[in-house]
PDB file of C-alpha atoms in Angstrom:
ATOM      1  CA  MET A  13      46.869  56.904 141.790  1.00  0.00           C
ATOM      2  CA  ALA A  14      50.492  56.496 142.873  1.00  0.00           C
ATOM      3  CA  ILE A  15      50.365  56.835 146.643  1.00  0.00           C
ATOM      4  CA  TYR A  16      51.529  53.313 147.421  1.00  0.00           C
ATOM      5  CA  GLN A  17      55.221  52.708 146.755  1.00  0.00           C
ATOM      6  CA  GLU A  18      55.099  55.158 143.824  1.00  0.00           C
ATOM      7  CA  HIS A  19      53.217  52.865 141.437  1.00  0.00           C
ATOM      8  CA  TYR A  20      49.619  52.810 140.273  1.00  0.00           C
ATOM      9  CA  ASN A  21      47.338  50.917 142.612  1.00  0.00           C
ATOM     10  CA  TRP A  22      44.789  49.199 140.369  1.00  0.00           C
ATOM     11  CA  TRP A  23      42.288  48.983 143.214  1.00  0.00           C
ATOM     12  CA  PHE A  24      41.593  52.686 142.562  1.00  0.00           C
ATOM     13  CA  PHE A  25      40.733  52.087 138.909  1.00  0.00           C
ATOM     14  CA  PRO A  26      37.166  53.414 138.583  1.00  0.00           C
ATOM     15  CA  PHE A  27      35.257  50.270 137.696  1.00  0.00           C
ATOM     16  CA  GLN A  28      33.446  49.204 140.816  1.00  0.00           C
ATOM     17  CA  LEU A  29      29.699  48.616 140.875  1.00  0.00           C
ATOM     18  CA  CYS A  30      29.377  52.059 142.429  1.00  0.00           C
ATOM     19  CA  SER A  31      31.453  53.625 139.637  1.00  0.00           C
ATOM     20  CA  LEU A  32      29.205  52.462 136.814  1.00  0.00           C
ATOM     21  CA  PRO A  33      26.903  55.526 136.900  1.00  0.00           C
ATOM     22  CA  MET A  34      29.901  57.642 135.843  1.00  0.00           C
ATOM     23  CA  TYR A  35      29.896  55.790 132.548  1.00  0.00           C
ATOM     24  CA  LEU A  36      26.171  55.143 132.288  1.00  0.00           C
ATOM     25  CA  CYS A  37      25.200  58.766 132.928  1.00  0.00           C
ATOM     26  CA  LEU A  38      27.680  59.886 130.258  1.00  0.00           C
ATOM     27  CA  ILE A  39      26.246  57.638 127.552  1.00  0.00           C
ATOM     28  CA  PHE A  40      22.604  57.975 128.667  1.00  0.00           C
ATOM     29  CA  PRO A  41      21.728  61.112 126.634  1.00  0.00           C
ATOM     30  CA  PHE A  42      23.131  59.556 123.462  1.00  0.00           C
ATOM     31  CA  LEU A  43      21.138  56.320 123.620  1.00  0.00           C
ATOM     32  CA  LYS A  44      18.416  56.094 120.992  1.00  0.00           C
ATOM     33  CA  ASN A  45      16.980  52.715 121.981  1.00  0.00           C
ATOM     34  CA  ARG A  46      14.205  53.480 124.477  1.00  0.00           C
ATOM     35  CA  THR A  47      14.222  49.968 125.993  1.00  0.00           C
ATOM     36  CA  LEU A  48      17.975  50.099 126.624  1.00  0.00           C
ATOM     37  CA  LYS A  49      17.687  53.583 128.088  1.00  0.00           C
ATOM     38  CA  THR A  50      14.937  52.465 130.471  1.00  0.00           C
ATOM     39  CA  SER A  51      16.915  49.334 131.398  1.00  0.00           C
ATOM     40  CA  ILE A  52      19.971  51.417 132.270  1.00  0.00           C
ATOM     41  CA  ALA A  53      17.848  53.786 134.350  1.00  0.00           C
ATOM     42  CA  THR A  54      16.297  50.801 136.128  1.00  0.00           C
ATOM     43  CA  PHE A  55      19.764  49.325 136.691  1.00  0.00           C
ATOM     44  CA  MET A  56      20.991  52.548 138.298  1.00  0.00           C
ATOM     45  CA  GLN A  57      17.825  52.810 140.372  1.00  0.00           C
ATOM     46  CA  ASP A  58      18.180  49.270 141.735  1.00  0.00           C
ATOM     47  CA  PHE A  59      21.829  48.187 141.654  1.00  0.00           C
ATOM     48  CA  ASN A  60      23.564  51.495 142.244  1.00  0.00           C
ATOM     49  CA  LEU A  61      21.143  52.528 144.972  1.00  0.00           C
ATOM     50  CA  LEU A  62      21.950  49.212 146.675  1.00  0.00           C
ATOM     51  CA  GLY A  63      25.672  49.893 146.191  1.00  0.00           C
ATOM     52  CA  GLY A  64      25.355  53.374 147.675  1.00  0.00           C
ATOM     53  CA  ILE A  65      23.491  52.106 150.725  1.00  0.00           C
ATOM     54  CA  ALA A  66      25.878  49.182 151.239  1.00  0.00           C
ATOM     55  CA  ALA A  67      28.987  51.352 150.914  1.00  0.00           C
ATOM     56  CA  LEU A  68      27.664  53.865 153.431  1.00  0.00           C
ATOM     57  CA  ALA A  69      26.658  51.057 155.798  1.00  0.00           C
ATOM     58  CA  VAL A  70      30.186  49.576 155.622  1.00  0.00           C
ATOM     59  CA  PRO A  71      32.478  52.421 154.428  1.00  0.00           C
ATOM     60  CA  ASP A  72      35.775  50.597 155.071  1.00  0.00           C
ATOM     61  CA  GLY A  73      36.589  50.554 151.349  1.00  0.00           C
ATOM     62  CA  PHE A  74      37.026  54.322 151.126  1.00  0.00           C
ATOM     63  CA  ARG A  75      37.621  55.430 154.689  1.00  0.00           C
ATOM     64  CA  GLY A  76      41.093  56.309 155.857  1.00  0.00           C
ATOM     65  CA  ILE A  77      42.866  56.160 152.491  1.00  0.00           C
ATOM     66  CA  HIS A  78      43.331  59.893 152.090  1.00  0.00           C
ATOM     67  CA  TRP A  79      40.962  62.563 153.353  1.00  0.00           C
ATOM     68  CA  THR A  80      40.059  63.657 149.817  1.00  0.00           C
ATOM     69  CA  LEU A  81      39.183  60.111 148.770  1.00  0.00           C
ATOM     70  CA  THR A  82      37.225  59.570 151.974  1.00  0.00           C
ATOM     71  CA  LEU A  83      35.232  62.755 151.361  1.00  0.00           C
ATOM     72  CA  HIS A  84      34.716  61.780 147.721  1.00  0.00           C
ATOM     73  CA  GLY A  85      33.549  58.310 148.825  1.00  0.00           C
ATOM     74  CA  TYR A  86      30.883  59.675 151.129  1.00  0.00           C
ATOM     75  CA  VAL A  87      29.675  62.309 148.653  1.00  0.00           C
ATOM     76  CA  TRP A  88      29.638  59.863 145.733  1.00  0.00           C
ATOM     77  CA  HIS A  89      27.691  57.164 147.558  1.00  0.00           C
ATOM     78  CA  ILE A  90      25.131  59.669 148.819  1.00  0.00           C
ATOM     79  CA  LEU A  91      24.822  60.845 145.207  1.00  0.00           C
ATOM     80  CA  LEU A  92      24.189  57.245 144.077  1.00  0.00           C
ATOM     81  CA  ILE A  93      21.278  57.020 146.485  1.00  0.00           C
ATOM     82  CA  LEU A  94      19.909  60.349 145.277  1.00  0.00           C
ATOM     83  CA  ILE A  95      20.239  59.298 141.616  1.00  0.00           C
ATOM     84  CA  GLY A  96      18.300  56.091 142.326  1.00  0.00           C
ATOM     85  CA  ILE A  97      15.551  58.006 144.117  1.00  0.00           C
ATOM     86  CA  TRP A  98      15.461  60.666 141.370  1.00  0.00           C
ATOM     87  CA  ILE A  99      15.040  57.982 138.689  1.00  0.00           C
ATOM     88  CA  PHE A 100      12.125  56.505 140.630  1.00  0.00           C
ATOM     89  CA  LEU A 101      10.451  59.830 141.396  1.00  0.00           C
ATOM     90  CA  ASN A 102      10.652  60.904 137.767  1.00  0.00           C
ATOM     91  CA  GLY A 103       9.262  57.626 136.432  1.00  0.00           C
ATOM     92  CA  LYS A 104      12.361  56.867 134.356  1.00  0.00           C
ATOM     93  CA  SER A 105      12.557  53.188 135.331  1.00  0.00           C
ATOM     94  CA  ASP A 106      10.511  50.138 134.432  1.00  0.00           C
ATOM     95  CA  LEU A 107       9.068  48.837 137.691  1.00  0.00           C
ATOM     96  CA  SER A 108       7.748  45.615 136.178  1.00  0.00           C
ATOM     97  CA  ARG A 109       9.334  42.197 136.703  1.00  0.00           C
ATOM     98  CA  ARG A 110      10.493  42.303 133.082  1.00  0.00           C
ATOM     99  CA  GLY A 111      12.064  45.703 133.791  1.00  0.00           C
ATOM    100  CA  PHE A 112      14.213  44.144 136.515  1.00  0.00           C
ATOM    101  CA  LEU A 113      15.089  41.112 134.393  1.00  0.00           C
ATOM    102  CA  ARG A 114      16.376  43.467 131.688  1.00  0.00           C
ATOM    103  CA  THR A 115      18.916  44.870 134.162  1.00  0.00           C
ATOM    104  CA  LEU A 116      20.548  41.470 134.713  1.00  0.00           C
ATOM    105  CA  PRO A 117      22.430  41.406 131.372  1.00  0.00           C
ATOM    106  CA  ILE A 118      23.822  44.871 132.206  1.00  0.00           C
ATOM    107  CA  PHE A 119      25.021  43.493 135.526  1.00  0.00           C
ATOM    108  CA  ALA A 120      26.443  40.357 133.867  1.00  0.00           C
ATOM    109  CA  VAL A 121      28.395  42.350 131.266  1.00  0.00           C
ATOM    110  CA  SER A 122      29.691  44.657 134.004  1.00  0.00           C
ATOM    111  CA  CYS A 123      30.822  41.639 136.048  1.00  0.00           C
ATOM    112  CA  LEU A 124      32.555  40.209 132.988  1.00  0.00           C
ATOM    113  CA  ILE A 125      34.420  43.486 132.394  1.00  0.00           C
ATOM    114  CA  ALA A 126      35.338  43.660 136.096  1.00  0.00           C
ATOM    115  CA  THR A 127      36.666  40.104 135.960  1.00  0.00           C
ATOM    116  CA  LEU A 128      38.739  40.853 132.852  1.00  0.00           C
ATOM    117  CA  ILE A 129      40.243  43.903 134.558  1.00  0.00           C
ATOM    118  CA  ASN A 130      40.982  41.787 137.644  1.00  0.00           C
ATOM    119  CA  ILE A 131      42.784  39.179 135.532  1.00  0.00           C
ATOM    120  CA  LEU A 132      44.557  41.454 133.047  1.00  0.00           C
ATOM    121  CA  ALA A 133      45.682  44.277 135.347  1.00  0.00           C
ATOM    122  CA  PRO A 134      49.331  44.129 136.411  1.00  0.00           C
ATOM    123  CA  GLY A 135      50.141  42.733 139.853  1.00  0.00           C
ATOM    124  CA  HIS A 136      47.736  39.782 139.939  1.00  0.00           C
ATOM    125  CA  GLY A 137      45.141  40.564 142.541  1.00  0.00           C
ATOM    126  CA  GLU A 138      45.858  44.282 142.844  1.00  0.00           C
ATOM    127  CA  ALA A 139      42.729  45.171 140.911  1.00  0.00           C
ATOM    128  CA  ASP A 140      39.670  44.056 142.812  1.00  0.00           C
ATOM    129  CA  MET A 141      36.862  45.349 140.655  1.00  0.00           C
ATOM    130  CA  PHE A 142      33.429  44.509 142.090  1.00  0.00           C
ATOM    131  CA  TYR A 143      35.343  42.798 144.940  1.00  0.00           C
ATOM    132  CA  ILE A 144      35.494  39.569 142.919  1.00  0.00           C
ATOM    133  CA  SER A 145      39.217  39.044 142.492  1.00  0.00           C
ATOM    134  CA  PRO A 146      40.000  35.466 141.486  1.00  0.00           C
ATOM    135  CA  TYR A 147      43.325  35.715 143.335  1.00  0.00           C
ATOM    136  CA  TYR A 148      42.309  36.273 146.953  1.00  0.00           C
ATOM    137  CA  PRO A 149      39.198  36.218 149.135  1.00  0.00           C
ATOM    138  CA  THR A 150      36.918  39.218 148.900  1.00  0.00           C
ATOM    139  CA  THR A 151      37.186  41.874 151.569  1.00  0.00           C
ATOM    140  CA  GLN A 152      33.400  42.059 151.853  1.00  0.00           C
ATOM    141  CA  ILE A 153      32.104  41.056 155.272  1.00  0.00           C
ATOM    142  CA  VAL A 154      30.544  37.596 155.513  1.00  0.00           C
ATOM    143  CA  PHE A 155      31.725  36.703 152.001  1.00  0.00           C
ATOM    144  CA  HIS A 156      35.374  36.865 153.103  1.00  0.00           C
ATOM    145  CA  ASP A 157      34.736  34.124 155.655  1.00  0.00           C
ATOM    146  CA  LEU A 158      32.761  32.126 153.090  1.00  0.00           C
ATOM    147  CA  ALA A 159      35.689  32.393 150.654  1.00  0.00           C
ATOM    148  CA  LEU A 160      38.066  31.077 153.302  1.00  0.00           C
ATOM    149  CA  LYS A 161      35.754  28.169 154.062  1.00  0.00           C
ATOM    150  CA  PHE A 162      34.400  27.229 150.616  1.00  0.00           C
ATOM    151  CA  GLY A 163      36.773  28.847 148.127  1.00  0.00           C
ATOM    152  CA  ILE A 164      37.059  32.136 146.298  1.00  0.00           C
ATOM    153  CA  GLU A 165      34.901  31.313 143.254  1.00  0.00           C
ATOM    154  CA  PRO A 166      31.849  29.994 145.178  1.00  0.00           C
ATOM    155  CA  ALA A 167      31.986  32.984 147.551  1.00  0.00           C
ATOM    156  CA  ASN A 168      32.281  35.422 144.624  1.00  0.00           C
ATOM    157  CA  LEU A 169      29.313  33.817 142.848  1.00  0.00           C
ATOM    158  CA  LEU A 170      27.245  33.932 146.041  1.00  0.00           C
ATOM    159  CA  TYR A 171      28.252  37.572 146.498  1.00  0.00           C
ATOM    160  CA  LEU A 172      27.085  38.446 142.971  1.00  0.00           C
ATOM    161  CA  LEU A 173      23.845  36.503 143.486  1.00  0.00           C
ATOM    162  CA  THR A 174      23.285  38.401 146.739  1.00  0.00           C
ATOM    163  CA  ILE A 175      23.738  41.703 144.883  1.00  0.00           C
ATOM    164  CA  CYS A 176      21.075  40.588 142.374  1.00  0.00           C
ATOM    165  CA  ILE A 177      18.701  39.569 145.158  1.00  0.00           C
ATOM    166  CA  GLY A 178      19.277  42.827 147.062  1.00  0.00           C
ATOM    167  CA  SER A 179      18.676  44.850 143.908  1.00  0.00           C
ATOM    168  CA  GLY A 180      15.551  42.808 143.243  1.00  0.00           C
ATOM    169  CA  VAL A 181      14.281  43.620 146.742  1.00  0.00           C
ATOM    170  CA  ILE A 182      14.873  47.329 146.102  1.00  0.00           C
ATOM    171  CA  HIS A 183      13.047  46.983 142.775  1.00  0.00           C
ATOM    172  CA  CYS A 184      10.049  45.372 144.516  1.00  0.00           C
ATOM    173  CA  LEU A 185      10.032  48.093 147.167  1.00  0.00           C
ATOM    174  CA  PHE A 186       9.934  50.769 144.481  1.00  0.00           C
ATOM    175  CA  ARG A 187       7.185  48.881 142.660  1.00  0.00           C
ATOM    176  CA  SER A 188       5.065  48.684 145.808  1.00  0.00           C
ATOM    177  CA  LEU A 189       5.701  52.367 146.566  1.00  0.00           C
ATOM    178  CA  SER A 190       4.932  53.499 143.027  1.00  0.00           C
ATOM    179  CA  ALA A 191       1.174  52.961 143.108  1.00  0.00           C
ATOM    180  CA  ARG A 192       0.817  54.944 146.327  1.00  0.00           C
ATOM    181  CA  PHE A 193       3.311  57.618 145.336  1.00  0.00           C
ATOM    182  CA  PHE A 194       1.837  58.309 141.915  1.00  0.00           C
ATOM    183  CA  ALA A 195      -1.740  58.244 143.334  1.00  0.00           C
ATOM    184  CA  ILE A 196      -0.712  60.979 145.782  1.00  0.00           C
ATOM    185  CA  LEU A 197       0.835  62.976 142.931  1.00  0.00           C
ATOM    186  CA  ARG A 198      -2.377  62.695 140.901  1.00  0.00           C
ATOM    187  CA  ARG A 199      -4.410  63.994 143.875  1.00  0.00           C
ATOM    188  CA  ILE A 200      -2.007  66.903 144.368  1.00  0.00           C
ATOM    189  CA  ASN A 201      -2.144  67.858 140.686  1.00  0.00           C
ATOM    190  CA  ARG A 202      -5.959  68.023 140.619  1.00  0.00           C
TER     191      ARG A 202
END
């Protein structure tokens, strides 16, 4: 996107946590490994649902840039929530503790790719994939102040840990809902 001083702004490169379903949904039908397929579905259910909720709760990252991008931001993040709920309702995820643990390597690899983009993209600091730029404090509320006080790297690590914890909470909520939800479905189908 070349709307800022007629050069590409790497912040718009589509590799944020919320952008991952674009790639994951494209490769999903071609995956043969059932465990990997379930892990990716569980990842989207937990991590991307969290990302959708968080982005809608604090939409500063996509509001006011350009009306088309603002509209896209709202629609996309609502879609992330719906995808997460659809995965749960259709029983595509693994709601066990092991199921959640299998999502962590997907998150780690994604963070590694985001970090490489942040370091290798032109204009050091212009790319801020996953909001973990090593060049300046994150723009994420609370974590920005922590970065100013304790340093960029500790704040980024705490931010990523918080994402894992938040996704774990969502996973546990789905697990606790599943028994009730599927019991109701069984009664309806009788």
